[in-house]
mmCIF file of C-alpha atoms and ligand atoms in Angstrom:
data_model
loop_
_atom_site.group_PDB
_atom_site.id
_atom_site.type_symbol
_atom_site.label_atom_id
_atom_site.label_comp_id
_atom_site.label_asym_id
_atom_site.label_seq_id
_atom_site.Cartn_x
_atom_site.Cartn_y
_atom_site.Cartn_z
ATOM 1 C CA UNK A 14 -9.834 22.599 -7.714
ATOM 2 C CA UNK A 15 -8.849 19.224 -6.865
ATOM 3 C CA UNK A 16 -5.996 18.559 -4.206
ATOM 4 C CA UNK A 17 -3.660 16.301 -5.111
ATOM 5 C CA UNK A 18 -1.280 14.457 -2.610
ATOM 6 C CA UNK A 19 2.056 12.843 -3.990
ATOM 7 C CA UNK A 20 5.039 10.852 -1.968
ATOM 8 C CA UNK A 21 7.707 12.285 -0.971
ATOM 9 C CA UNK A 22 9.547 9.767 -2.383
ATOM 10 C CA UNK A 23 9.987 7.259 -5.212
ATOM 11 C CA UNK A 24 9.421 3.430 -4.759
ATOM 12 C CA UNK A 25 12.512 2.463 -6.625
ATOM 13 C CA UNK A 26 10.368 1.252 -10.128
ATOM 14 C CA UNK A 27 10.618 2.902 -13.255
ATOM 15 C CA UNK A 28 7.517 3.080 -15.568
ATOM 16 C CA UNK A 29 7.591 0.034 -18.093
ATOM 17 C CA UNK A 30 7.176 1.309 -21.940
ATOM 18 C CA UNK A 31 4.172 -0.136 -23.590
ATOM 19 C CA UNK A 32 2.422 -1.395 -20.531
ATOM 20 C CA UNK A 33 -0.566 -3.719 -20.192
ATOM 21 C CA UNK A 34 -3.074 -3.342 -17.638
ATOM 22 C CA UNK A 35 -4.584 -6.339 -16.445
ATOM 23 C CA UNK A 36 -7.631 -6.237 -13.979
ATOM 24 C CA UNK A 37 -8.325 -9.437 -11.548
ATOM 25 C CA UNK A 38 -11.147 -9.671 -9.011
ATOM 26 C CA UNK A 39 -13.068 -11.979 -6.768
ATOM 27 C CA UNK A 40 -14.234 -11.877 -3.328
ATOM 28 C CA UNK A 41 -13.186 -12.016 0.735
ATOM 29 C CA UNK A 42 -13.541 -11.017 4.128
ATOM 30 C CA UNK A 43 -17.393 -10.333 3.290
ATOM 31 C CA UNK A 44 -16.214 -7.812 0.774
ATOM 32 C CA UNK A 45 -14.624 -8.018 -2.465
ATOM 33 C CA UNK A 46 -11.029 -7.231 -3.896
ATOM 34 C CA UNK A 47 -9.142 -5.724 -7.022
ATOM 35 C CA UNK A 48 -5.883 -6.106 -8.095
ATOM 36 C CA UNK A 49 -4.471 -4.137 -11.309
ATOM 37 C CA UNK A 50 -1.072 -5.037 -12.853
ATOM 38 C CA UNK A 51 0.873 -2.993 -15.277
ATOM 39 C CA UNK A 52 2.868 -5.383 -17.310
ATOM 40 C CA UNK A 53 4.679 -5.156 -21.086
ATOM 41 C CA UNK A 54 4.742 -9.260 -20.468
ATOM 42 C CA UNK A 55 2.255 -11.689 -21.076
ATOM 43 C CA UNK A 56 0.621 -11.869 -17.624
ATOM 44 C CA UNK A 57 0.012 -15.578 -16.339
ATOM 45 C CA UNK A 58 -3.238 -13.958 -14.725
ATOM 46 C CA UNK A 59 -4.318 -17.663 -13.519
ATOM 47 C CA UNK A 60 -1.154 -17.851 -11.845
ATOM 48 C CA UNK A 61 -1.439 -14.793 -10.147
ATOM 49 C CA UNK A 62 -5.077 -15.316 -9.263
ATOM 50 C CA UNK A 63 -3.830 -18.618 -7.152
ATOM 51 C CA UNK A 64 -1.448 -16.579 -5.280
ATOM 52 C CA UNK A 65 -3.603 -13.644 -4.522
ATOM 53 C CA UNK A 66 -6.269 -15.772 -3.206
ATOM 54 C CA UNK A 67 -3.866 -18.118 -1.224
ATOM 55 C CA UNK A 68 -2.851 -14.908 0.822
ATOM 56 C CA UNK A 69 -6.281 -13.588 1.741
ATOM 57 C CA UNK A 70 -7.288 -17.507 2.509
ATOM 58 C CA UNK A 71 -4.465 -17.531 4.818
ATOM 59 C CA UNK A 72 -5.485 -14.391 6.603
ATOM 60 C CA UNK A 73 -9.374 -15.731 6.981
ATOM 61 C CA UNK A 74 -7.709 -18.930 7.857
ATOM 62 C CA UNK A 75 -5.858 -17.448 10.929
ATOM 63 C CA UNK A 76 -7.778 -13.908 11.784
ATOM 64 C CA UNK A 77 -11.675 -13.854 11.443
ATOM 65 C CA UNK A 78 -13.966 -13.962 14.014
ATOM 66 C CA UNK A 79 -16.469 -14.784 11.042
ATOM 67 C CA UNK A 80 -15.420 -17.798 9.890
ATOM 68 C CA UNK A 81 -15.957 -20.823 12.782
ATOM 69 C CA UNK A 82 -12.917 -22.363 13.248
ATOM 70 C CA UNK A 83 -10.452 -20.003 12.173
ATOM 71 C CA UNK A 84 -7.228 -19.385 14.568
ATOM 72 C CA UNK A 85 -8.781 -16.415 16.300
ATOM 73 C CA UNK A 86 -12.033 -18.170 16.682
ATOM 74 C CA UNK A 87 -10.415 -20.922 18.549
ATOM 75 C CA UNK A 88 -8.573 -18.321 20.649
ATOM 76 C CA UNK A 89 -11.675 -16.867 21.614
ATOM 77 C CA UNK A 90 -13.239 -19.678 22.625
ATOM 78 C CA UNK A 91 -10.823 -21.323 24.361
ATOM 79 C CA UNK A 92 -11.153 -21.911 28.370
ATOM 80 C CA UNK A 93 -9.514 -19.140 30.623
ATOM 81 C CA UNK A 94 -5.821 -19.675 31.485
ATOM 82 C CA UNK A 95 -5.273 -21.751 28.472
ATOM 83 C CA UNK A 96 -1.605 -21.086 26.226
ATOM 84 C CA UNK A 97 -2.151 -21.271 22.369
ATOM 85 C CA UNK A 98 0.507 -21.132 19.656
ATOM 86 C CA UNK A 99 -0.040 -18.695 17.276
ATOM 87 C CA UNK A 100 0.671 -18.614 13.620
ATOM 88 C CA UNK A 101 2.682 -16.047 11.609
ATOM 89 C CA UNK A 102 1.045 -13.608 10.566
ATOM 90 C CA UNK A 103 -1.532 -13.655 13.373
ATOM 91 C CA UNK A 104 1.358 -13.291 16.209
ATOM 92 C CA UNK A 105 2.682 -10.056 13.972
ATOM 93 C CA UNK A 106 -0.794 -8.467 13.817
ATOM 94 C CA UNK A 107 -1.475 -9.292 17.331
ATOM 95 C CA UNK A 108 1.743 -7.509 18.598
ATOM 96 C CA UNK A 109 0.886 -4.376 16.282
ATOM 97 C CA UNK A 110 -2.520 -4.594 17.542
ATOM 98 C CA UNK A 111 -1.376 -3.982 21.335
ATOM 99 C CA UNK A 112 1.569 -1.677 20.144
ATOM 100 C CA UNK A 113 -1.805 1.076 19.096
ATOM 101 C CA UNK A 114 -4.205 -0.143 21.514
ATOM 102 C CA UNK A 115 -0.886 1.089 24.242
ATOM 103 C CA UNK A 116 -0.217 4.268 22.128
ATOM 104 C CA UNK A 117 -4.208 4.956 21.495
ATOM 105 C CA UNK A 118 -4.628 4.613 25.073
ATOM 106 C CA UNK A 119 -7.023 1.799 24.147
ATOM 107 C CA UNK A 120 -9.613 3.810 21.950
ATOM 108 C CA UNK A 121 -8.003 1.001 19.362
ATOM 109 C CA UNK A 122 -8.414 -2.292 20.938
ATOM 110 C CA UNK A 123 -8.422 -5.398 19.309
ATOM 111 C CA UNK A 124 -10.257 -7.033 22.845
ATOM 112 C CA UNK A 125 -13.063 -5.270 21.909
ATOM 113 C CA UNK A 126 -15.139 -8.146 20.365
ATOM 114 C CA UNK A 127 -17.380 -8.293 22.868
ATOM 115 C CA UNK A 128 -18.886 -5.176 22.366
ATOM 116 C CA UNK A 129 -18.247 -5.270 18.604
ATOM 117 C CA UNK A 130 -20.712 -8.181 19.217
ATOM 118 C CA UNK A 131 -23.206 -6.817 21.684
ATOM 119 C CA UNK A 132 -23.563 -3.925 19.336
ATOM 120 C CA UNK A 133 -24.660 -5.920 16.412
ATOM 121 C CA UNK A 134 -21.400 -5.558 14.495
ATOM 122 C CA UNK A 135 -20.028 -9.139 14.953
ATOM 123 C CA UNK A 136 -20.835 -12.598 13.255
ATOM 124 C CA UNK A 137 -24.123 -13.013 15.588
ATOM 125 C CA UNK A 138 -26.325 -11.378 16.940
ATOM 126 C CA UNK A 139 -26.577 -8.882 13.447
ATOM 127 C CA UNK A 140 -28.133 -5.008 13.687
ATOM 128 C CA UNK A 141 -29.820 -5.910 10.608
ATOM 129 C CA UNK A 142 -31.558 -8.734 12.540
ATOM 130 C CA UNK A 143 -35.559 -7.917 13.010
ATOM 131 C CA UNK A 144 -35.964 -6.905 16.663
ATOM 132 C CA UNK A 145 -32.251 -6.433 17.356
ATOM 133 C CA UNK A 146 -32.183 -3.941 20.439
ATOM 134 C CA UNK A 147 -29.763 -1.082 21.492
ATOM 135 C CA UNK A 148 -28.075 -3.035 24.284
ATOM 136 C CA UNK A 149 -28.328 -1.732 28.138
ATOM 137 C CA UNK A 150 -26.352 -0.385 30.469
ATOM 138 C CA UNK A 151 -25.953 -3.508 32.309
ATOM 139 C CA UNK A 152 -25.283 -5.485 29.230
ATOM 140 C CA UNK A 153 -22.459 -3.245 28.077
ATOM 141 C CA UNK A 154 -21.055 -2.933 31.192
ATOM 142 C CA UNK A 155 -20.646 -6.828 31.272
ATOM 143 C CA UNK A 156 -19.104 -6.890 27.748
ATOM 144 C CA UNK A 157 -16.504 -4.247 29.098
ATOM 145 C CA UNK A 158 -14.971 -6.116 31.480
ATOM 146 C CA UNK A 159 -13.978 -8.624 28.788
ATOM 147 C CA UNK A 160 -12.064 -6.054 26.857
ATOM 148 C CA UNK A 161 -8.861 -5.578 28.767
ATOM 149 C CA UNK A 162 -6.035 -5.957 25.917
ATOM 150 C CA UNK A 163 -3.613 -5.676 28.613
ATOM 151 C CA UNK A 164 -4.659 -8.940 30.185
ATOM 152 C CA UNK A 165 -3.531 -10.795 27.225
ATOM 153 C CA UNK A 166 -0.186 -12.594 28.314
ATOM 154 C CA UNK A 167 2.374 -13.152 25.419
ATOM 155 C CA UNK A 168 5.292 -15.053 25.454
ATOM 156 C CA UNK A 169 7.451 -13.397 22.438
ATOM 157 C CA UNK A 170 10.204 -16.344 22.397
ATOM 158 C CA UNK A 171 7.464 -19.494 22.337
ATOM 159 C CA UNK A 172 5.178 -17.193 20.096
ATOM 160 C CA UNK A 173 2.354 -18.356 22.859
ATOM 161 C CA UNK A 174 -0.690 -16.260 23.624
ATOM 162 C CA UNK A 175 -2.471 -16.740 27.208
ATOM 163 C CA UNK A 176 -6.491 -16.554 26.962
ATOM 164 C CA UNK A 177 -7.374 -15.134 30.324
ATOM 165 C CA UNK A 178 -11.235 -15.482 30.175
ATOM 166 C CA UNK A 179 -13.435 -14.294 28.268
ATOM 167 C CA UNK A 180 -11.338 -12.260 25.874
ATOM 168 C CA UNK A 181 -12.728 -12.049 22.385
ATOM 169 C CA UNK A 182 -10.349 -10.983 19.807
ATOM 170 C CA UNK A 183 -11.369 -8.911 16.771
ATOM 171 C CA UNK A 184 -8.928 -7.768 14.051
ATOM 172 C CA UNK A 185 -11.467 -6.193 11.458
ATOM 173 C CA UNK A 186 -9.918 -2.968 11.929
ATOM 174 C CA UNK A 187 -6.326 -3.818 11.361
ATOM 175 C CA UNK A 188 -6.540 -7.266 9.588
ATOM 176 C CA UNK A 189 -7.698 -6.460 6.081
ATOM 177 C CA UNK A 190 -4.959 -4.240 5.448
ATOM 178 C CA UNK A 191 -2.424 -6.702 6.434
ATOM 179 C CA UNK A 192 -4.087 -8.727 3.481
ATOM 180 C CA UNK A 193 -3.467 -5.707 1.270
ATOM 181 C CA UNK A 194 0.041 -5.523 2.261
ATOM 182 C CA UNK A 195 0.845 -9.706 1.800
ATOM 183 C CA UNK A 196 -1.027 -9.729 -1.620
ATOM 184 C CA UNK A 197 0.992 -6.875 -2.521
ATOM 185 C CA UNK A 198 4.422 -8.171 -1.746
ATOM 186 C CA UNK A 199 3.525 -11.915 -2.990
ATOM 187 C CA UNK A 200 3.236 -10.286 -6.254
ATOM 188 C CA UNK A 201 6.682 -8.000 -5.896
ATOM 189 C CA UNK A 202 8.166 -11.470 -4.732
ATOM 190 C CA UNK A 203 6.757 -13.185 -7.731
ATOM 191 C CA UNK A 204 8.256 -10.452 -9.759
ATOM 192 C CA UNK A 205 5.125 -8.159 -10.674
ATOM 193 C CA UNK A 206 6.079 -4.735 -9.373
ATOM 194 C CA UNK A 207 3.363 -2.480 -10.860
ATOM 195 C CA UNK A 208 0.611 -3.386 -8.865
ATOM 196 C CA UNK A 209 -2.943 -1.755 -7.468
ATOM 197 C CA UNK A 210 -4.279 -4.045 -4.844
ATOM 198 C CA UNK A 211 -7.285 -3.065 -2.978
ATOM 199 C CA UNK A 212 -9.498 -5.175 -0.462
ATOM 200 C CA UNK A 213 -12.724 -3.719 0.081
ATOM 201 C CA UNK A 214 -11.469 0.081 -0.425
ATOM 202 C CA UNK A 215 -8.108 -0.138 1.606
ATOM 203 C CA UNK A 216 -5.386 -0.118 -1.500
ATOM 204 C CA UNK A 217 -2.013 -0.848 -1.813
ATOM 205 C CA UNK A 218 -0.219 1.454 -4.886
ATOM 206 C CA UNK A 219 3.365 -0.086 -6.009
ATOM 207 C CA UNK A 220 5.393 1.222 -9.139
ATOM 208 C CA UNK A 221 3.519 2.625 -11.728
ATOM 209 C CA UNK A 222 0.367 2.236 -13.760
ATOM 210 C CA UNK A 223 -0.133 3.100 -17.961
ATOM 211 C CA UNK A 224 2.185 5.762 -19.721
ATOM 212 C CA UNK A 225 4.212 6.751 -16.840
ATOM 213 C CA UNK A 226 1.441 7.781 -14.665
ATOM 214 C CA UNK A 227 1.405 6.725 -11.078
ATOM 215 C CA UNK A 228 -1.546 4.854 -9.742
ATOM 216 C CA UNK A 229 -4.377 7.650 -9.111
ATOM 217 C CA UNK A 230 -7.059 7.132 -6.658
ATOM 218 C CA UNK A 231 -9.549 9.440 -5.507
ATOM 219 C CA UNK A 232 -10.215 9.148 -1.773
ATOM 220 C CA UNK A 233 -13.293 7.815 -0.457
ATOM 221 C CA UNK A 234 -15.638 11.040 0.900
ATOM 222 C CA UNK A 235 -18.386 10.490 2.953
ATOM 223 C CA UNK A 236 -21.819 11.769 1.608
ATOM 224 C CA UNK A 237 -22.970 15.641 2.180
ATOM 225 C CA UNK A 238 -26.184 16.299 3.598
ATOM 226 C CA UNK A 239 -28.925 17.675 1.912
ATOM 227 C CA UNK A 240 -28.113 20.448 -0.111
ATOM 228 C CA UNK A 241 -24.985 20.774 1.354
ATOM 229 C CA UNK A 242 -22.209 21.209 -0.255
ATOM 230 C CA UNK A 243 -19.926 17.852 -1.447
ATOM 231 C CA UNK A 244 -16.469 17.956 -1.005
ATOM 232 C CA UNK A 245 -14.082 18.420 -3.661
ATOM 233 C CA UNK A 246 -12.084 15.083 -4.429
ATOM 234 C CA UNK A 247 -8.787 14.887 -3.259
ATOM 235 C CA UNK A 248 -6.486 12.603 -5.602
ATOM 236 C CA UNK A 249 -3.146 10.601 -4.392
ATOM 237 C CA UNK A 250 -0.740 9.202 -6.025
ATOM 238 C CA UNK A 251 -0.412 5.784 -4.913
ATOM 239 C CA UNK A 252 3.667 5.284 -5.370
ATOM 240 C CA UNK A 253 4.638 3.297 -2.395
ATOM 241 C CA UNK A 254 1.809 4.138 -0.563
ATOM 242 C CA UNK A 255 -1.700 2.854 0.977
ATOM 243 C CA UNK A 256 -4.431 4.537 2.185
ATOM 244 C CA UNK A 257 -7.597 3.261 4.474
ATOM 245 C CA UNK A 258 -10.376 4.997 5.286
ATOM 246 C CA UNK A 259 -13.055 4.510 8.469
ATOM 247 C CA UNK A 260 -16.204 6.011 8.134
ATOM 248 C CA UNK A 261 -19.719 6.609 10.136
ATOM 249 C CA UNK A 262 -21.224 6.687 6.719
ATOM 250 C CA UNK A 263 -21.044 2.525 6.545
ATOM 251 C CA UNK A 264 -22.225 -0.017 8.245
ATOM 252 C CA UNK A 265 -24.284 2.089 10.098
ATOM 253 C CA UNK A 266 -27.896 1.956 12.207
ATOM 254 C CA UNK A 267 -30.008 4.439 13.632
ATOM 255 C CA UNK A 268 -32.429 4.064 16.347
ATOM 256 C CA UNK A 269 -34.322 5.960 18.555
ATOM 257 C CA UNK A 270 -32.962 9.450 16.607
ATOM 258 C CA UNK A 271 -29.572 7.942 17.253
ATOM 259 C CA UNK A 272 -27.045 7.220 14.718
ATOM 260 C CA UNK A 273 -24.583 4.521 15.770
ATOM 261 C CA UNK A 274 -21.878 3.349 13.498
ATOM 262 C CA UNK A 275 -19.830 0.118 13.319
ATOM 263 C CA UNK A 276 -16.649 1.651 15.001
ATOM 264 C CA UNK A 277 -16.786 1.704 18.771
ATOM 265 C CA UNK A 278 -15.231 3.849 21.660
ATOM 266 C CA UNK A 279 -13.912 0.542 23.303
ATOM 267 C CA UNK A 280 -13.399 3.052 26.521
ATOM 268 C CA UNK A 281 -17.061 3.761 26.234
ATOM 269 C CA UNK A 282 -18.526 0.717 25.303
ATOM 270 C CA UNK A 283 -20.431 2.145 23.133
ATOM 271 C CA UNK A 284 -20.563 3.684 19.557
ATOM 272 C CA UNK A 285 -18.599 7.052 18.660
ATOM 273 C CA UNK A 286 -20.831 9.667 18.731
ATOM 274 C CA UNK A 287 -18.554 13.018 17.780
ATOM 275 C CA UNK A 288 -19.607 14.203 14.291
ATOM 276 C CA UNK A 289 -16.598 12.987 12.503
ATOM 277 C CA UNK A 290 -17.885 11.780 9.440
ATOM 278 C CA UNK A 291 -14.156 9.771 8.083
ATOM 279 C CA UNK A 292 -10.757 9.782 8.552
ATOM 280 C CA UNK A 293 -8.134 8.695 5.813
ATOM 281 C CA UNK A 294 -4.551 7.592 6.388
ATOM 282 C CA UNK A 295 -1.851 7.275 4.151
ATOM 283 C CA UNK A 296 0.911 4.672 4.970
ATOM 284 C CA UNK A 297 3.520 2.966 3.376
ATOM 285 C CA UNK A 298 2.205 -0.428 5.156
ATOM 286 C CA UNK A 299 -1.406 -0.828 4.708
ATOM 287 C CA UNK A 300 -1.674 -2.410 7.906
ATOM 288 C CA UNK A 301 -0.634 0.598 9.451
ATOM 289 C CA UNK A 302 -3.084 2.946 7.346
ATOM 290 C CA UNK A 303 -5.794 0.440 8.393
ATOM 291 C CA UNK A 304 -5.235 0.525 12.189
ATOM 292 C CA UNK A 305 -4.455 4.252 12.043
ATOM 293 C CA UNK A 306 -8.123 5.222 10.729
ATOM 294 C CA UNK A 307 -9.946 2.922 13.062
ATOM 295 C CA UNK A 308 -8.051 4.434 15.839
ATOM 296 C CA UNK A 309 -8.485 8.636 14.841
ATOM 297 C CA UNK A 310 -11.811 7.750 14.184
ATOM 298 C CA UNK A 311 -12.388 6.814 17.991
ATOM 299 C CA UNK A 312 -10.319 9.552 18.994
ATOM 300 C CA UNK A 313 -12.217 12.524 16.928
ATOM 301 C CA UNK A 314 -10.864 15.183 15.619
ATOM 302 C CA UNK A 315 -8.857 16.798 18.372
ATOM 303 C CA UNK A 316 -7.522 14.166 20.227
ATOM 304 C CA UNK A 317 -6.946 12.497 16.666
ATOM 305 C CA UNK A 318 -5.005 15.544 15.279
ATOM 306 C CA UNK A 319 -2.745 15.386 18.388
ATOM 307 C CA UNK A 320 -1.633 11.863 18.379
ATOM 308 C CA UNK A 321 -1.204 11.614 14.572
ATOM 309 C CA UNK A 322 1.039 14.769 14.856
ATOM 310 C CA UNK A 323 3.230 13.425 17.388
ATOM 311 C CA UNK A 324 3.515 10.189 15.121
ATOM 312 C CA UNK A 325 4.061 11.983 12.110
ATOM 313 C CA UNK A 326 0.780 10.507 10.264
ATOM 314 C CA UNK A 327 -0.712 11.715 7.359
ATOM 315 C CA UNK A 328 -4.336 11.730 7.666
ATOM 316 C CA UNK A 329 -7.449 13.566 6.536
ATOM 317 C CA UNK A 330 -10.345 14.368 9.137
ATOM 318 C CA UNK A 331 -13.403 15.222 7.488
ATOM 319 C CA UNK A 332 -15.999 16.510 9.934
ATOM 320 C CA UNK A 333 -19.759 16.945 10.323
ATOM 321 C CA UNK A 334 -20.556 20.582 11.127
ATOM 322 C CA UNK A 335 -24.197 21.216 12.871
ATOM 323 C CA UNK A 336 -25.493 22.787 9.427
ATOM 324 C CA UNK A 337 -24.799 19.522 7.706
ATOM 325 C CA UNK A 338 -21.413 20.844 5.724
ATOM 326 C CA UNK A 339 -18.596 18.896 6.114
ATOM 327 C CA UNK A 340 -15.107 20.204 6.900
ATOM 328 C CA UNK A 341 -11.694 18.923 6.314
ATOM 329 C CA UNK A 342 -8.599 19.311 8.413
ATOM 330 C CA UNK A 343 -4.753 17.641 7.352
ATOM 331 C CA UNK A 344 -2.281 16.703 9.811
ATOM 332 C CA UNK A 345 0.839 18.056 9.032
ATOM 333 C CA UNK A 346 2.602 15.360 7.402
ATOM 334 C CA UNK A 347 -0.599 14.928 5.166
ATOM 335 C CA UNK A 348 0.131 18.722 4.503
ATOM 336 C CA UNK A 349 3.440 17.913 3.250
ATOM 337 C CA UNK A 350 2.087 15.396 0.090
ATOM 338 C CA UNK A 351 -0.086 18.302 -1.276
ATOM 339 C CA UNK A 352 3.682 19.357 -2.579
HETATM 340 P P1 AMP B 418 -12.486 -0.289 10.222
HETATM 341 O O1 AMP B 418 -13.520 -0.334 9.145
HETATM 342 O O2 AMP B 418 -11.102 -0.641 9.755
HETATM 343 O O3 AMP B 418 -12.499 0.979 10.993
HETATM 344 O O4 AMP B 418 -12.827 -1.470 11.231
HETATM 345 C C1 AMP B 418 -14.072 -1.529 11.880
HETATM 346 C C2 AMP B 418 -14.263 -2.894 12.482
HETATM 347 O O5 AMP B 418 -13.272 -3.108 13.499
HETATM 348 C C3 AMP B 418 -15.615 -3.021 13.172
HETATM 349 O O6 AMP B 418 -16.587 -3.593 12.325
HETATM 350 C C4 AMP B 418 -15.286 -3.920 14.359
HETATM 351 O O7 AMP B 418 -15.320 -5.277 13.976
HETATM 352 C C5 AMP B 418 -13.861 -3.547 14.721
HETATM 353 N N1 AMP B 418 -13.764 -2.414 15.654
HETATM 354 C C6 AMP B 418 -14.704 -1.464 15.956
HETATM 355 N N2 AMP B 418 -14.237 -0.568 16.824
HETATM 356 C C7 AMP B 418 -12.944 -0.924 17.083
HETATM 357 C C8 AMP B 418 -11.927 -0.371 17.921
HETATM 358 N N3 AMP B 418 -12.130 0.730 18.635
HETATM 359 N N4 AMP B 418 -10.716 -1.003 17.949
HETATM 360 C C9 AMP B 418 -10.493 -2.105 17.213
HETATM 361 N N5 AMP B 418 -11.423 -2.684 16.423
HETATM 362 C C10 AMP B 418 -12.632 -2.097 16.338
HETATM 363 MG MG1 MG B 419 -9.203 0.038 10.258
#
C-alpha cells in the first residue's frame, strides 16, 4: 500500500466548482520549472508567465554563482575587507543561510563554494570535464580555510555584508526554494490561489487542484539496486505545504570505486559518504524544506533524525542498506501527516 501524508491543517482556500487547470513551463537555474493553476476564470496565462519569470530572474539576478555578474558573484569576488549592500531577497536568504549553518553546526554552509568548486560541482572547473581529478589533500585543505560562515560580518541595520577574503558564497542548496516560495506568493498576491509551482522538483502546493482534490505529488525515491526491491510511493497532499528532496542519486560521479555526490560534508571537505540515499522535507516555506534536506543529508541518518526531532521537522530518510535494499525512517512530525 501506498502511504499517504496530509497537513494537519487547511490553507484557508476552498475548492473552486468547475475548475480549469492550466499548465505553464519554461526554464531556470540550469533546470526547468512548472507551475499549475486551478482556475473557473479565464486565466491571462501570458500575464502570469511575465510574473513567474520576473521572480526567478530576480533570484538569478541576485543569488547564482553561475551566472557572471550576478550579486553573489560580485560578493565573491570582491577584495577582502570590502562592505557590500545587499539586495532583498539575498540579505533574507543570507541570514537564513547562517541561522542553519549555526543550528547544523556547519554541515549546512553556504561558505562552502570553494569546495563545491574544487569538487567539480561549481560553474568551473566541471566533474563532467575530460581529465577532471579527485582533488588532494592539500588542495582541499586550502579550499577549507575559505569556508568559515562565521567570518562573514553583517551589519543588520545598513543591510551590509563584509567579504573577509576569500569567501565564496553558494546558495544552491537553499536558493531555489526561495524561488518556489516568491513565485508562489506573486501569484496569491496577483490573486491566483490554487497553485502547483515546482522548480526543478522542489514544489510549492497552495489551495486546491480539480474536483476538490488537493494537489497530489508522489515523492521523489531514489533508484533500488539491482533486483532489489523499489520502494513503495509515498503520496502528499500538497495543501500549504512544500517538499524538497536531496539525493546521492543526482549529480553524481564515481571514481576510483568511489561514489561522490554533489552534496558535501563542508566539515570534511569532502563528499558525504554514509549510505543515505535521500532525504525529503516537508515545509510550509519551501525555502525551509530546501535548506532542511541539504542539511540531513550531510548529517546522515542519526545525527539527521536527532536535529530534525528537536526542530519538529518532517522528513523522510531513505537509506542504503549493504545488500542494496533501501530503508525508510520518519521523524516524528513526518509520522504525524500519515494521519
Ligand atoms: P541541494 O540539491 O538542495 O541539496 O543543493 C546541493 C547544492 O548545494 C550543491 O550542488 C552545491 O552547490 C551546494 N552545496 C553542497 N553541499 C552543501 C552544504 N553542505 N551546504 C550548503 N550548500 C551545499
Ligand atoms: Mg537544498
Amino acid at each position: 500500500m501506498n502511504r499517504v501524508l496530509v497537513p494537519l491543517q487547511l490553507d484557508g482556500t476552498v475548492p473552486v466548482l468547475g475548475a480549469r487547470k492550466h499548465t505553464l513551463c519554461g526554464e531556470t537555474m540550469g533546470t526547468t520549472w512548472r507551475v499549475l493553476c486551478a482556475t473557473s476564470q479565464a486565466c491571462p496565462v501570458e500575464v502570469l508567465r511575465v510574473a513567474i519569470q520576473e521572480e526567478l530572474d530576480l533570484v538569478v539576478a541576485q543569488m547564482s554563482t553561475w551566472l557572471p555578474g550576478s550579486d553573489l558573484d560580485r560578493f565573491n569576488r570582491a577584495p577582502a575587507g570590502t562592505w557590500h549592500a545587499l539586495p532583498e531577497p539575498f540579505a533574507g536568504v543570507l541570514e537564513a543561510a547562517v541561522w542553519m549553518a549555526d543550528v547544523s553546526g556547519g554541515a549546512f554552509n553556504p561558505a562552502a563554494g570553494a569546495l563545491v568548486n574544487l569538487w567539480g560541482f561549481g560553474p568551473s572547473p566541471r566533474y563532467t570535464d575530460p581529465g577532471f581529478k579527485v582533488p588532494t589533500e592539500a588542495a582541499v585543505q586550502t579550499a577549507l580555510a575559505h569556508t568559515d560562515w562565521r567570518a562573514l560580518r553583517w551589519d543588520a541595520d545598513l543591510r551590509q555584508a563584509c567579504q573577509p577574503g576569500g569567501v565564496w558564497l553558494d546558495f544552491s542548496a537553499i536558493a531555489k526554494g526561495h524561488a518556489v516560495d516568491r513565485v508562489s506568493r506573486r501569484l496569491t498576491d496577483m490573486g491566483v490561489r490554487n497553485t502547483l509551482v515546482e522548480v526543478g522538483g522542489e514544489l510549492r502546493g497552495q489551495g486546491f487542484g480539480l474536483a476538490g482534490q488537493p494537489w497530489w505529488v508522489d515523492l521523489e525515491s531514489p533508484p533500488a539496486a539491482q533486483g532489489a526491491h523499489a520502494l513503495l510511493p509515498t503520496r502528499v497532499a500538497l495543501h500549504g505545504l512544500c517538499v524538497a528532496t536531496s539525493g546521492d542519486y543526482r549529480r553524481a560521479f564515481t571514481h576510483g570505486g568511489a561514489h561522490w555526490p554533489h552534496t558535501i560534508d563542508p566539515r570534511q571537505g569532502r563528499p558525504v559518504d554514509h549510505g543515505l540515499a535521500s532525504v525529503s522535507v516537508l515545509h510550509e516555506e519551501c525555502l525551509w524544506a530546501d535548506a532542511w534536506s541539504t542539511t540531513l543529508t550531510v548529517l546522515g541518518q542519526e545525527e539527521g533524525m536527532a536535529l530534525a526531532a528537536e526542530h519538529r521537522i518532517a522528513a523522510l530518510f531513505v537509506q542504503r542498506e549493504c545488500d542494496g535494499s533501501l530503508r525508510e525512517t520518519l521523524t516524528p512530525a513526518m509520522e504525524e501527516l500519515t494521519g
